[in-house]
């Protein structure tokens, strides 16, 4: 089993749609959670951290369920510029907090 | 402010040759990470340093790979000898703390023929 699992997609949605991505992780000791965004042939960039209480940044909402070891990202009113690969990221647990483990990514294509 | 700088941006070499990838982290960052990204395996951590000291090299695939950080502003990842299966994008990232945001460089696209 992979340490971080995501549905690779692609998700093809029209502009204005709401889309949700899910991710599961295997290490119950992981303490930090993130969503990164990667554009084609570019480097990954932090989109947002994910907090236990859930957090929102504009059109983006992240949720964490520690009991189920499940992370989600919701994008509302999607824009063409949201087209990218979204990477679910967790840290390596309490004994290795500096290590980040990346999921394979979920590809989103927003169409006009 | 300058971000993470990597060189070269592209490298094409023949099997058996030595390859050296370079990275300059963001000034003041004391964590430096080397990643490899392929279609098959995604983004994998190879090794990371804290204050120039290697902390976790469990991701380094084999002895052909080595990484050094002689000072706070420079790191190298060396592959010797290179093989076609080493073809990938190699990213360097840095952060100001163990739990802080990692900032990635633009990557080095390596093709080993």
CSV table of C-alpha atoms in Angstrom, one decimal:
chain,number,residue,atom,x,y,z
A,1,UNK,CA,0.0,0.0,0.0
A,2,UNK,CA,1.3,3.5,-0.9
A,3,UNK,CA,1.9,5.8,2.0
A,4,UNK,CA,-0.2,8.5,0.4
A,5,UNK,CA,-2.9,7.5,-2.1
A,6,UNK,CA,-4.9,9.8,-4.4
A,7,UNK,CA,-7.2,9.2,-7.3
A,8,UNK,CA,-5.0,10.3,-10.3
A,9,UNK,CA,-8.0,11.5,-12.3
A,10,UNK,CA,-8.1,13.3,-14.6
A,11,UNK,CA,-11.0,15.3,-13.4
A,12,UNK,CA,-12.5,17.3,-16.4
A,13,UNK,CA,-14.9,19.9,-15.2
A,14,UNK,CA,-16.5,23.0,-16.7
A,15,UNK,CA,-15.7,26.5,-15.4
A,16,UNK,CA,-17.7,27.4,-12.3
A,17,UNK,CA,-18.0,23.8,-11.2
A,18,UNK,CA,-17.2,22.5,-7.7
A,19,UNK,CA,-14.7,19.7,-7.5
A,20,UNK,CA,-13.4,17.6,-4.6
A,21,UNK,CA,-10.2,15.6,-4.3
A,22,UNK,CA,-9.6,13.0,-1.7
A,23,UNK,CA,-6.5,11.5,-0.3
A,24,UNK,CA,-5.7,8.8,2.3
A,25,UNK,CA,-2.5,8.3,4.2
A,26,UNK,CA,-1.1,5.2,6.0
A,27,UNK,CA,1.0,6.6,8.8
A,28,UNK,CA,-1.2,7.4,11.8
A,29,UNK,CA,1.8,9.3,13.3
A,30,UNK,CA,1.8,11.9,10.6
A,31,UNK,CA,1.3,15.4,12.0
A,32,UNK,CA,1.5,17.8,9.2
A,33,UNK,CA,-0.7,17.8,6.1
A,34,UNK,CA,-0.6,19.9,2.9
A,35,UNK,CA,-1.9,20.4,-0.6
A,36,UNK,CA,0.6,21.4,-3.2
A,37,UNK,CA,-0.1,22.4,-6.7
A,38,UNK,CA,2.1,21.5,-9.7
A,39,UNK,CA,1.6,23.1,-13.1
A,40,UNK,CA,2.8,21.2,-16.2
A,41,UNK,CA,6.6,21.1,-16.4
A,42,UNK,CA,6.9,23.3,-13.3
A,43,UNK,CA,7.9,22.8,-9.7
A,44,UNK,CA,5.4,22.0,-6.9
A,45,UNK,CA,4.2,24.9,-4.9
A,46,UNK,CA,2.4,25.0,-1.6
A,47,UNK,CA,-1.4,25.6,-2.1
A,48,UNK,CA,-2.4,25.3,1.6
A,49,UNK,CA,-1.7,23.6,4.8
A,50,UNK,CA,-4.5,21.4,6.3
A,51,UNK,CA,-5.5,21.8,9.9
A,52,UNK,CA,-7.5,19.5,12.1
A,53,UNK,CA,-10.4,22.0,12.3
A,54,UNK,CA,-10.5,22.4,8.5
A,55,UNK,CA,-9.5,25.6,6.8
A,56,UNK,CA,-10.5,27.8,3.9
A,57,UNK,CA,-8.6,30.0,1.6
A,58,UNK,CA,-10.9,31.8,-0.8
A,59,UNK,CA,-12.4,29.2,-3.1
A,60,UNK,CA,-10.3,26.4,-1.6
A,61,UNK,CA,-11.3,24.4,1.5
A,62,UNK,CA,-9.2,21.7,3.1
A,63,UNK,CA,-10.4,19.1,5.6
A,64,UNK,CA,-8.6,16.5,7.7
A,65,UNK,CA,-10.1,13.4,9.3
A,66,UNK,CA,-7.5,11.9,11.5
A,67,UNK,CA,-9.6,8.9,12.6
A,68,UNK,CA,-10.0,7.9,9.0
A,69,UNK,CA,-6.6,9.2,7.9
A,70,UNK,CA,-8.3,11.1,5.1
A,71,UNK,CA,-7.7,14.5,3.6
A,72,UNK,CA,-9.8,16.4,1.2
A,73,UNK,CA,-9.6,19.5,-1.0
A,74,UNK,CA,-12.7,21.3,-2.3
A,75,UNK,CA,-12.5,23.9,-5.1
A,76,UNK,CA,-15.5,26.0,-5.6
A,77,UNK,CA,-16.3,28.1,-8.7
A,78,UNK,CA,-13.4,26.5,-10.6
A,79,UNK,CA,-11.4,28.7,-13.0
A,80,UNK,CA,-9.4,27.8,-16.1
A,81,UNK,CA,-6.3,28.7,-14.2
A,82,UNK,CA,-7.0,26.0,-11.6
A,83,UNK,CA,-6.0,23.4,-14.2
A,84,UNK,CA,-3.0,21.7,-12.6
A,85,UNK,CA,-2.0,18.6,-10.7
A,86,UNK,CA,-2.8,18.7,-7.0
A,87,UNK,CA,-0.5,16.8,-4.7
A,88,UNK,CA,-1.6,15.5,-1.3
A,89,UNK,CA,1.4,15.7,1.1
A,90,UNK,CA,1.9,14.4,4.7
A,91,UNK,CA,5.0,14.4,6.9
A,92,UNK,CA,6.8,11.3,7.9
A,93,UNK,CA,5.5,11.0,11.4
A,94,UNK,CA,6.6,12.2,14.8
A,95,UNK,CA,10.1,10.6,14.3
A,96,UNK,CA,10.7,12.3,11.0
A,97,UNK,CA,8.8,15.5,10.8
A,98,UNK,CA,11.1,17.0,8.2
A,99,UNK,CA,10.3,14.3,5.6
A,100,UNK,CA,7.4,15.0,3.3
A,101,UNK,CA,5.7,12.2,1.5
A,102,UNK,CA,3.9,13.1,-1.7
A,103,UNK,CA,0.9,11.4,-3.3
A,104,UNK,CA,1.0,10.8,-7.0
A,105,UNK,CA,-1.3,13.7,-7.6
A,106,UNK,CA,-4.7,14.3,-9.0
A,107,UNK,CA,-5.0,16.1,-12.4
A,108,UNK,CA,-7.6,18.7,-12.8
A,109,UNK,CA,-8.6,20.1,-16.2
A,110,UNK,CA,-11.1,23.0,-16.2
A,111,UNK,CA,-12.7,23.6,-19.5
A,112,UNK,CA,-14.5,26.7,-20.8
B,1,UNK,CA,14.1,37.6,-3.4
B,2,UNK,CA,15.8,34.8,-5.3
B,3,UNK,CA,14.2,31.5,-4.9
B,4,UNK,CA,15.9,28.1,-4.9
B,5,UNK,CA,18.3,28.0,-7.8
B,6,UNK,CA,19.2,24.8,-9.6
B,7,UNK,CA,21.7,24.1,-12.4
B,8,UNK,CA,21.8,22.8,-15.0
B,9,UNK,CA,18.1,23.1,-16.0
B,10,UNK,CA,18.5,20.3,-18.6
B,11,UNK,CA,21.1,17.6,-18.8
B,12,UNK,CA,21.5,15.0,-21.5
B,13,UNK,CA,24.2,12.4,-21.0
B,14,UNK,CA,25.2,9.0,-22.0
B,15,UNK,CA,25.0,5.9,-19.8
B,16,UNK,CA,28.1,5.5,-17.6
B,17,UNK,CA,28.9,9.2,-17.4
B,18,UNK,CA,29.0,11.1,-14.1
B,19,UNK,CA,26.3,13.7,-13.6
B,20,UNK,CA,26.4,16.5,-11.0
B,21,UNK,CA,23.3,18.5,-10.1
B,22,UNK,CA,23.7,21.7,-8.2
B,23,UNK,CA,21.4,23.6,-5.8
B,24,UNK,CA,21.5,26.9,-4.0
B,25,UNK,CA,18.9,27.2,-1.3
B,26,UNK,CA,17.0,30.3,-0.2
B,27,UNK,CA,19.3,32.4,2.0
B,28,UNK,CA,18.6,31.7,5.6
B,29,UNK,CA,17.0,28.3,5.1
B,30,UNK,CA,18.6,25.6,7.1
B,31,UNK,CA,16.8,22.6,5.6
B,32,UNK,CA,17.6,21.4,2.1
B,33,UNK,CA,15.9,18.5,0.3
B,34,UNK,CA,16.6,16.6,-2.9
B,35,UNK,CA,13.6,15.0,-4.7
B,36,UNK,CA,13.2,12.9,-7.9
B,37,UNK,CA,10.1,12.9,-9.9
B,38,UNK,CA,9.1,10.3,-12.5
B,39,UNK,CA,5.8,9.4,-14.1
B,40,UNK,CA,5.9,5.9,-12.6
B,41,UNK,CA,6.9,6.7,-9.0
B,42,UNK,CA,5.8,10.4,-8.6
B,43,UNK,CA,7.8,12.7,-6.4
B,44,UNK,CA,10.2,10.9,-4.0
B,45,UNK,CA,12.5,12.3,-1.3
B,46,UNK,CA,16.0,11.2,-1.9
B,47,UNK,CA,17.8,12.9,1.0
B,48,UNK,CA,17.6,16.0,3.2
B,49,UNK,CA,20.0,18.1,5.2
B,50,UNK,CA,19.7,20.2,8.3
B,51,UNK,CA,22.5,22.8,8.9
B,52,UNK,CA,24.5,21.0,6.2
B,53,UNK,CA,24.3,17.6,7.9
B,54,UNK,CA,22.5,14.7,6.2
B,55,UNK,CA,19.5,13.7,8.3
B,56,UNK,CA,17.7,11.1,6.2
B,57,UNK,CA,19.2,9.5,3.1
B,58,UNK,CA,16.9,6.4,3.1
B,59,UNK,CA,15.5,7.5,-0.2
B,60,UNK,CA,18.8,7.4,-2.1
B,61,UNK,CA,18.3,4.6,-4.5
B,62,UNK,CA,21.8,3.1,-4.4
B,63,UNK,CA,25.5,3.7,-4.0
B,64,UNK,CA,25.7,5.4,-7.4
B,65,UNK,CA,23.9,8.4,-5.8
B,66,UNK,CA,25.7,10.7,-3.4
B,67,UNK,CA,24.8,14.2,-2.1
B,68,UNK,CA,26.9,16.7,-0.3
B,69,UNK,CA,26.3,20.1,1.3
B,70,UNK,CA,29.7,21.7,1.9
B,71,UNK,CA,28.1,25.0,3.2
B,72,UNK,CA,24.8,26.6,3.8
B,73,UNK,CA,24.4,28.0,0.3
B,74,UNK,CA,25.4,25.0,-1.9
B,75,UNK,CA,24.5,21.4,-2.3
B,76,UNK,CA,25.3,18.8,-5.0
B,77,UNK,CA,23.7,15.5,-6.0
B,78,UNK,CA,26.0,13.3,-8.0
B,79,UNK,CA,25.2,10.2,-10.0
B,80,UNK,CA,28.1,8.0,-11.0
B,81,UNK,CA,27.8,6.1,-13.2
B,82,UNK,CA,24.5,7.2,-14.6
B,83,UNK,CA,22.0,4.8,-16.1
B,84,UNK,CA,19.0,5.3,-18.3
B,85,UNK,CA,16.6,4.5,-15.4
B,86,UNK,CA,18.0,7.6,-13.7
B,87,UNK,CA,16.2,9.8,-16.2
B,88,UNK,CA,13.8,12.0,-14.2
B,89,UNK,CA,13.3,15.5,-13.0
B,90,UNK,CA,15.4,16.3,-9.9
B,91,UNK,CA,14.1,19.0,-7.6
B,92,UNK,CA,15.9,20.7,-4.8
B,93,UNK,CA,13.8,22.4,-2.1
B,94,UNK,CA,14.6,24.4,1.0
B,95,UNK,CA,12.8,25.5,4.2
B,96,UNK,CA,13.4,27.6,7.3
B,97,UNK,CA,12.3,24.9,9.7
B,98,UNK,CA,11.3,21.3,9.9
B,99,UNK,CA,7.6,22.0,9.7
B,100,UNK,CA,7.9,25.1,7.5
B,101,UNK,CA,6.9,25.4,3.9
B,102,UNK,CA,9.3,23.8,1.5
B,103,UNK,CA,10.1,26.0,-1.5
B,104,UNK,CA,11.1,24.1,-4.7
B,105,UNK,CA,13.6,25.0,-7.3
B,106,UNK,CA,12.7,24.8,-11.0
B,107,UNK,CA,14.2,21.3,-11.3
B,108,UNK,CA,16.8,19.7,-13.5
B,109,UNK,CA,15.5,17.5,-16.3
B,110,UNK,CA,18.0,14.6,-16.7
B,111,UNK,CA,18.0,12.3,-19.7
B,112,UNK,CA,20.4,9.4,-19.7
B,113,UNK,CA,20.8,7.8,-23.0
